[in-house]
Short mmCIF file of C-alpha atoms and ligand atoms in Angstrom, two decimals:
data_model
loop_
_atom_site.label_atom_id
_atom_site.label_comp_id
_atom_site.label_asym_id
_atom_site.label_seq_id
_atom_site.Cartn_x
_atom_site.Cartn_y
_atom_site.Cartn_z
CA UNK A 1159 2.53 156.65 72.71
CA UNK A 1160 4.76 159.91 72.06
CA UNK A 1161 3.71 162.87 69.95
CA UNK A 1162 6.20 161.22 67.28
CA UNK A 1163 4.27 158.14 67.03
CA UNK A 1164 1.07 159.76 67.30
CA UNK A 1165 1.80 161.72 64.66
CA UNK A 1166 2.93 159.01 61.95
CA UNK A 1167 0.50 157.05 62.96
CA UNK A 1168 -2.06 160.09 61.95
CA UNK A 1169 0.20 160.08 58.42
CA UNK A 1170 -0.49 156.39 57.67
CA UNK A 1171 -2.86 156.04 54.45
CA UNK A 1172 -5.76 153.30 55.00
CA UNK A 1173 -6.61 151.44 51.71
CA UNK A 1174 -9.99 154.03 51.45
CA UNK A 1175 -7.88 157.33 51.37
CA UNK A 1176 -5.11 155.94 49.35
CA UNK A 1177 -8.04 155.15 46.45
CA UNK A 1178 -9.69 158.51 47.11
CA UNK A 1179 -6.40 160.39 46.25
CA UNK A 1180 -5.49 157.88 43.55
CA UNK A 1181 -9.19 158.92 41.83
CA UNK A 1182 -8.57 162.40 42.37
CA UNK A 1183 -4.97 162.14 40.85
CA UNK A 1184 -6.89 160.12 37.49
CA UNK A 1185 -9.89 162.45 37.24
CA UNK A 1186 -7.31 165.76 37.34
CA UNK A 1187 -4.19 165.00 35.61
CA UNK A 1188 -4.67 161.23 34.21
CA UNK A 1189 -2.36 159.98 36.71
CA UNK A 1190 -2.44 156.17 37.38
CA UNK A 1191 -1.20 155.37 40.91
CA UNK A 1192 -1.45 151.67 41.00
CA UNK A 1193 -1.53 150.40 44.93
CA UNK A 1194 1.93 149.40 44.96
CA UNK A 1195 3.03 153.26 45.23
CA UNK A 1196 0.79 153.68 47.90
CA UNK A 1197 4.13 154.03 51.02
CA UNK A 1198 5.54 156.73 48.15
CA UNK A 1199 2.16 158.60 48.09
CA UNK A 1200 2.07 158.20 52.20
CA UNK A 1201 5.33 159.67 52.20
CA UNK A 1202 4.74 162.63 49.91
CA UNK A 1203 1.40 163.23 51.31
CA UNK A 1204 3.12 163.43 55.27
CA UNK A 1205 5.99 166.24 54.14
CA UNK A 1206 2.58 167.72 52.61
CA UNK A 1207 0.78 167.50 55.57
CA UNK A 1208 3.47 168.52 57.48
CA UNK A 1209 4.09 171.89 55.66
CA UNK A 1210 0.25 172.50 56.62
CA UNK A 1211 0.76 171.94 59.98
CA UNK A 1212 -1.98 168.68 59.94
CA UNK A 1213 -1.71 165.74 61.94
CA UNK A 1214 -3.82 163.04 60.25
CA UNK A 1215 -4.65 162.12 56.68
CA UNK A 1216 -8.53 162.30 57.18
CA UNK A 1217 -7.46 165.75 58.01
CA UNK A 1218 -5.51 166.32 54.69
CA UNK A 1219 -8.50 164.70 52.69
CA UNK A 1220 -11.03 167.37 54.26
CA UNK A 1221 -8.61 170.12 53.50
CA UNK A 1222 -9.18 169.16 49.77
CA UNK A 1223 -12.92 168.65 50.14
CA UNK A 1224 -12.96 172.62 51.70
CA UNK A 1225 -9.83 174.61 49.58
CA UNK A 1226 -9.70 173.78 45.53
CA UNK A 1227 -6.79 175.09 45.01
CA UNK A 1228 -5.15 172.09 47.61
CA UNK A 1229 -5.96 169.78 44.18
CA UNK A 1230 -3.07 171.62 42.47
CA UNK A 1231 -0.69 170.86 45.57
CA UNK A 1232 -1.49 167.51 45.50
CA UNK A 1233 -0.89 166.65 41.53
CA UNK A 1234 1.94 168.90 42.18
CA UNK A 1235 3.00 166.57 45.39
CA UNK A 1236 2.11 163.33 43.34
CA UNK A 1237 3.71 164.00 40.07
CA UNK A 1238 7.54 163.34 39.12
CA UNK A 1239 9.62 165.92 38.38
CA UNK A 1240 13.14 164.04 37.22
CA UNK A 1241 14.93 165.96 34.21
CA UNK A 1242 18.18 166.27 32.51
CA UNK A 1243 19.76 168.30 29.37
CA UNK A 1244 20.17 166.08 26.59
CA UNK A 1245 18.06 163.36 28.32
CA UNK A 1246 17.31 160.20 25.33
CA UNK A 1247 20.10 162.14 23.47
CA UNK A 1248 19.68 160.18 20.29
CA UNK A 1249 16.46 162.34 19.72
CA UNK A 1250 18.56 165.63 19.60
CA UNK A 1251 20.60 163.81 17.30
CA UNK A 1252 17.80 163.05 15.31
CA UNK A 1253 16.31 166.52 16.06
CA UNK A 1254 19.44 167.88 14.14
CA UNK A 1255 20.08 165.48 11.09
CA UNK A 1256 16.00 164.96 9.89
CA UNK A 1257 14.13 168.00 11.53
CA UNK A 1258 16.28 170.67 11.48
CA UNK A 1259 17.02 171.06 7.86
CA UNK A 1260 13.31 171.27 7.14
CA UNK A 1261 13.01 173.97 10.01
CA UNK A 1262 16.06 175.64 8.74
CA UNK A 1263 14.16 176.26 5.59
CA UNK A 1264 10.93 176.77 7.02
CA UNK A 1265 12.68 179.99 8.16
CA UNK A 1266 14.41 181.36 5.11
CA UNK A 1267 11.24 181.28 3.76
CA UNK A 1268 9.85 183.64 6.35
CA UNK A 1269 7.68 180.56 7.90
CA UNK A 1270 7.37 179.70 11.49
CA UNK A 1271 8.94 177.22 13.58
CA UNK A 1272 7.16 175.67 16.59
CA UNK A 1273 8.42 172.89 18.92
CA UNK A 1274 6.65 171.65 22.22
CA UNK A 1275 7.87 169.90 24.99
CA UNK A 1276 4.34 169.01 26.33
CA UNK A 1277 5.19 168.06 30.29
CA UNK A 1278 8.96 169.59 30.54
CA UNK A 1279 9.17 170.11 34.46
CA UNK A 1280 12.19 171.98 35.38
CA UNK A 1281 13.03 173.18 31.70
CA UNK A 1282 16.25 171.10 30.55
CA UNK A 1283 14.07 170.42 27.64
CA UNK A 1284 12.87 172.69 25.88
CA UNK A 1285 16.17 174.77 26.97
CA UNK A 1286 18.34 171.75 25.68
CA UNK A 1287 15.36 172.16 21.91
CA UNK A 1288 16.61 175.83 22.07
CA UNK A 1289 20.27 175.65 22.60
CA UNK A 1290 20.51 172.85 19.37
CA UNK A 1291 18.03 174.99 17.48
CA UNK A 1292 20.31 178.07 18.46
CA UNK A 1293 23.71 176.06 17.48
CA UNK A 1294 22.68 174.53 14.13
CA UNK A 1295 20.71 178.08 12.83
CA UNK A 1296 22.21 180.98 14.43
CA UNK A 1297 20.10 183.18 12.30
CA UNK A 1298 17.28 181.16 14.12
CA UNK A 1299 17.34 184.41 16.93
CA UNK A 1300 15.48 186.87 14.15
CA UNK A 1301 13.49 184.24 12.92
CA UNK A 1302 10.02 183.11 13.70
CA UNK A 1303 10.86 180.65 15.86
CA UNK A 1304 9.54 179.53 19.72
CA UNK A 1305 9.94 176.51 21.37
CA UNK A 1306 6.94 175.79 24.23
CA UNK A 1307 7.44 174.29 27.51
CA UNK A 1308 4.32 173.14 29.45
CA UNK A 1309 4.12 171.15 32.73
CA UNK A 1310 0.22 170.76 35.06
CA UNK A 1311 2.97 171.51 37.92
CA UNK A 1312 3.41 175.35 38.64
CA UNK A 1313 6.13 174.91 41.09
CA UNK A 1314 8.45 173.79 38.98
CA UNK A 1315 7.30 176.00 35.98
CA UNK A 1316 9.13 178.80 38.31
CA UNK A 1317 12.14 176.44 38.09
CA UNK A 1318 12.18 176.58 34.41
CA UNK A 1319 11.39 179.85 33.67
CA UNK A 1320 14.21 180.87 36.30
CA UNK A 1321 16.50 178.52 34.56
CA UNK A 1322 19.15 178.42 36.97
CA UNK A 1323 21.22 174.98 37.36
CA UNK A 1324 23.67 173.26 39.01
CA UNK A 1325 27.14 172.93 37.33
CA UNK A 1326 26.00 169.12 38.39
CA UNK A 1327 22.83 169.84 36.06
CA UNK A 1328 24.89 171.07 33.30
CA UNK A 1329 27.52 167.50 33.43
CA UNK A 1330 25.64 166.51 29.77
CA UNK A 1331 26.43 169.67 28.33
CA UNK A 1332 30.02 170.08 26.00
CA UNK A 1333 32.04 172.34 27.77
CA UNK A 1334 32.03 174.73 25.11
CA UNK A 1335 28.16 174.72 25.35
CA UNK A 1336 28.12 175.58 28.96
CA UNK A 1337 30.43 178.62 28.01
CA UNK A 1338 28.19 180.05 25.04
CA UNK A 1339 24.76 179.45 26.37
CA UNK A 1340 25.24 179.73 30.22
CA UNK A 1341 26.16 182.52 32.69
CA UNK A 1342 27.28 182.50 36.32
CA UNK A 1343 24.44 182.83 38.57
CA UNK A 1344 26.82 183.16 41.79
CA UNK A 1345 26.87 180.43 44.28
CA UNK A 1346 27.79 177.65 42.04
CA UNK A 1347 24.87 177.97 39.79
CA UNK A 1348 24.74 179.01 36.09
CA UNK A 1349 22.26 180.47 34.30
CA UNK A 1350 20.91 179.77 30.87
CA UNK A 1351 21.71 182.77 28.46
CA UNK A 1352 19.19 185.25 27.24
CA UNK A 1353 19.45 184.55 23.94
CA UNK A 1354 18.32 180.83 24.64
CA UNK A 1355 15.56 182.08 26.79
CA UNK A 1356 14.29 184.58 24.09
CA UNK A 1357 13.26 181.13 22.43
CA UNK A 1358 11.48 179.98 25.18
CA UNK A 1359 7.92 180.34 26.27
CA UNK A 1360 6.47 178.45 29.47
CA UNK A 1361 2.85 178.18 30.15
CA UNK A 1362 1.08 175.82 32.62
CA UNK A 1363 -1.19 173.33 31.16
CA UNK A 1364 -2.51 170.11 31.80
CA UNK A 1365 -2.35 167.08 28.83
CA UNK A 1366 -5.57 165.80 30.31
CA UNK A 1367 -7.64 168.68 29.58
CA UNK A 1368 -8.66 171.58 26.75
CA UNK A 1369 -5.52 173.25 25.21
CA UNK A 1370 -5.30 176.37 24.67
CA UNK A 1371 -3.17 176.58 21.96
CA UNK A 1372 -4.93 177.49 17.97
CA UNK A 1373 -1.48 176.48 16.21
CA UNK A 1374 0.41 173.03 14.95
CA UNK A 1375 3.38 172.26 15.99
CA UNK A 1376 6.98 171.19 13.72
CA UNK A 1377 7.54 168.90 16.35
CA UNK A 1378 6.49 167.92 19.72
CA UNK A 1379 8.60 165.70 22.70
CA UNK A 1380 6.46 164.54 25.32
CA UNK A 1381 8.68 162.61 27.25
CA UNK A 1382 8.80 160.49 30.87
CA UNK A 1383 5.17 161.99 31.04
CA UNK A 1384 2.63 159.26 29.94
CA UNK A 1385 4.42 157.01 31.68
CA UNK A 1386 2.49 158.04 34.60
CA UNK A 1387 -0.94 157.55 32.44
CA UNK A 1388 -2.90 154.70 31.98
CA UNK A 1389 -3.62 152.67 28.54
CA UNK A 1390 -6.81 154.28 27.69
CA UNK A 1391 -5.62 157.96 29.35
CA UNK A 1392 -2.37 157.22 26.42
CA UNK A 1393 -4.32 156.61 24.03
CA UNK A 1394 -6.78 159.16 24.02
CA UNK A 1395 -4.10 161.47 23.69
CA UNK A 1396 -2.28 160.23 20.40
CA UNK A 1397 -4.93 161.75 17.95
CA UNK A 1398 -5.20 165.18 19.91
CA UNK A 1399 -1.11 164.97 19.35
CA UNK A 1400 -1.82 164.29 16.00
CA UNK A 1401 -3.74 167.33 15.62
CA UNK A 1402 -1.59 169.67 16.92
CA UNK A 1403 1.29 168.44 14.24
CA UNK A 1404 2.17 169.97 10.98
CA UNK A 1405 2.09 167.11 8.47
CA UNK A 1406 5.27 165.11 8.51
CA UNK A 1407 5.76 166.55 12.10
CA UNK A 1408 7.24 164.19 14.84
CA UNK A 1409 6.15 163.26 18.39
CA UNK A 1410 9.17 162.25 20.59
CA UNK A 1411 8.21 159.66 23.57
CA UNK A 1412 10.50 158.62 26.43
CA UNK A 1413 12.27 155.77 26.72
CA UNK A 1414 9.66 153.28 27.99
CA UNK A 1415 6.83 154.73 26.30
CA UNK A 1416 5.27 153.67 22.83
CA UNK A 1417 2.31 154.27 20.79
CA UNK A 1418 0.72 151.01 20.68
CA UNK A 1419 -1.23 149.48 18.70
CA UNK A 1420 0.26 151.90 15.88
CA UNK A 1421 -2.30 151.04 13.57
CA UNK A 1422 -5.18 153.58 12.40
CA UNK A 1423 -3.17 156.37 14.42
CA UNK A 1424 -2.44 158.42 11.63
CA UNK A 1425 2.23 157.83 13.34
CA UNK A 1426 4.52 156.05 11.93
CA UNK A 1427 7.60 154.79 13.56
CA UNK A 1428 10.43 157.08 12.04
CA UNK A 1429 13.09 156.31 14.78
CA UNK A 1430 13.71 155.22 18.25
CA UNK A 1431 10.18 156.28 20.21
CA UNK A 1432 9.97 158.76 17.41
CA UNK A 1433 6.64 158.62 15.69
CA UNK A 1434 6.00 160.75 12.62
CA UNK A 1435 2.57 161.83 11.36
CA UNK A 1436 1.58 160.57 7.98
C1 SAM B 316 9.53 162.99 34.70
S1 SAM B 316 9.05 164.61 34.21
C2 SAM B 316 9.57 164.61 32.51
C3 SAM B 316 10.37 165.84 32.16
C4 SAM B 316 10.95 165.85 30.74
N1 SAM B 316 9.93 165.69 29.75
C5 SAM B 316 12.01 164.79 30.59
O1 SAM B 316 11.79 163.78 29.93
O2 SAM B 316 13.09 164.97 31.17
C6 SAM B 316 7.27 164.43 34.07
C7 SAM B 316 6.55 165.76 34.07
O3 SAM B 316 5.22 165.55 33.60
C8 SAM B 316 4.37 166.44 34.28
N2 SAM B 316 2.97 165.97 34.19
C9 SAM B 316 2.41 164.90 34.79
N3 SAM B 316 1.09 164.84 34.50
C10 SAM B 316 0.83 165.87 33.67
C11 SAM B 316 -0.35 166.35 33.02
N4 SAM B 316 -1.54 165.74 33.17
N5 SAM B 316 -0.25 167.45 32.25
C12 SAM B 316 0.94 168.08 32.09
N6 SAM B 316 2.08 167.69 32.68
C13 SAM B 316 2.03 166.59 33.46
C14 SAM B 316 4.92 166.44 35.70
O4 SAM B 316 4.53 167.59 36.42
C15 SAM B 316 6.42 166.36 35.46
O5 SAM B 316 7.03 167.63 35.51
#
């Protein structure tokens, strides 16, 4: 057998190890990684394992019995990090036409606007919240205002608060857009503007446990997140939502994610995986 072989056959997952890193993936970040990922796990655990210079995965599972701070690496190794600006676009457009007037005069009033984008990975996001925020109230920039972008995953919290893209990244924003709200980061990158960061605030935290955070929110997307959650994990989460939304505030899902059963949540359906509290 060569070193090669030896080696991948050290990476290769048995049924017991998969299930111990699936249970560690639940009981830390409410992940649910049903067997049939198991070969994507194996292969994100090996790149893992090979940046630690280990050989076997018995070998990786002991490294996370003896160093905590491997559980972060894993979640962070295990978790999906896909983004775009002006992902689901329909809820910016939504964003603009039903929140946005309400926010607008939340502010004249000298109130305070909040928006969190609860699991926002690389930052797209909440920068894509800011930049509408920024284009539809100007004056927004010496108002009140903040929008919050929180992901478990610290590695690619440094992404967001560094908010340097591709001009590939930046294909689903207008031209003019790019122009006002980007600057050239050299080597074919652009970088979002300060005065979209200024509205930005990015703090680790994970949905599955305590938040920190005292205040409500005006609104709140958590999107292509609870996906990766199972049905009870999902639910448990709706009411602490709830909580954290000013009345009439809206929660934004992704795409293939619903509240459901609706019922007794306190939501109702106000759009297109838009769910407003009543
Ligand atoms: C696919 S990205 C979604 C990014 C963005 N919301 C969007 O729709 O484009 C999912 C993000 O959820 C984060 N995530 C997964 N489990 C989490 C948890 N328990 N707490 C906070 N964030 C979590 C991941 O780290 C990842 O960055």
């Amino acid at each position: 057998m060569t070193t090669l072989q030896a080696a991948s056959q050290g990476a290769q997952l048995s049924d017991a190890e998969f299930a111990r890193l699936a249970a560690i993936a639940a009981k830390e970040a409410g992940l649910s990684i049903p067997s049939s990922k198991k070969s994507l796990v194996q292969s994100r655990i090996a790149r893992r394992m090979r940046e630690l210079g280990l050989r076997d995965c018995g070998a990786y599972l002991a490294r996370l019995d003896s160093d905590a701070s491997e559980t972060r690496e894993l979640i962070s190794v295990l978790t999906t990090n896909v983004s775009n600006f002006y992902r689901e676009r329909h809820h910016f457009e939504y964003l603009l036409a039903k929140v946005v007037p309400h926010l607008a005069e939340k502010l004249r009033r000298g109130g305070r606007v909040r928006i969190w984008s609860a699991g926002c990975s690389s930052g797209q996001e909440p920068y894509t919240i800011a930049l509408e925020l920024l284009k539809a109230m100007p004056e927004a920039s010496y108002g009140d205002i903040l929008v919050l972008g929180s992901d478990i995953d610290p590695k690619i919290l440094r992404r967001a608060v560094d908010g340097v893209y591709t001009h590939a990244d930046l294909e689903p924003v207008e031209p003019a857009d790019r122009r006002a709200f980007f600057q050239a980061a050299g080597d074919g990158h652009m970088r979002v503007a300060d005065r979209v960061r200024a509205l930005v605030r990015f703090r680790e935290l994970n949905l599955h446990a305590t938040w920190p955070m005292k205040g409500t929110f005006d609104a709140i997307f958590c999107r292509n997140v609870v996906i990766y959650f199972d049905d009870e994990v999902q639910r448990r989460l709706w009411p602490r939502f709830r909580e954290k939304l000013e009345p009439g505030g809206c929660l934004f899902l992704g795409h293939s994610e619903r509240i459901h059963p609706l019922d007794d949540t306190g939501f109702r359906t106000a759009g297109v995986t838009i769910y407003q509290k009543t």
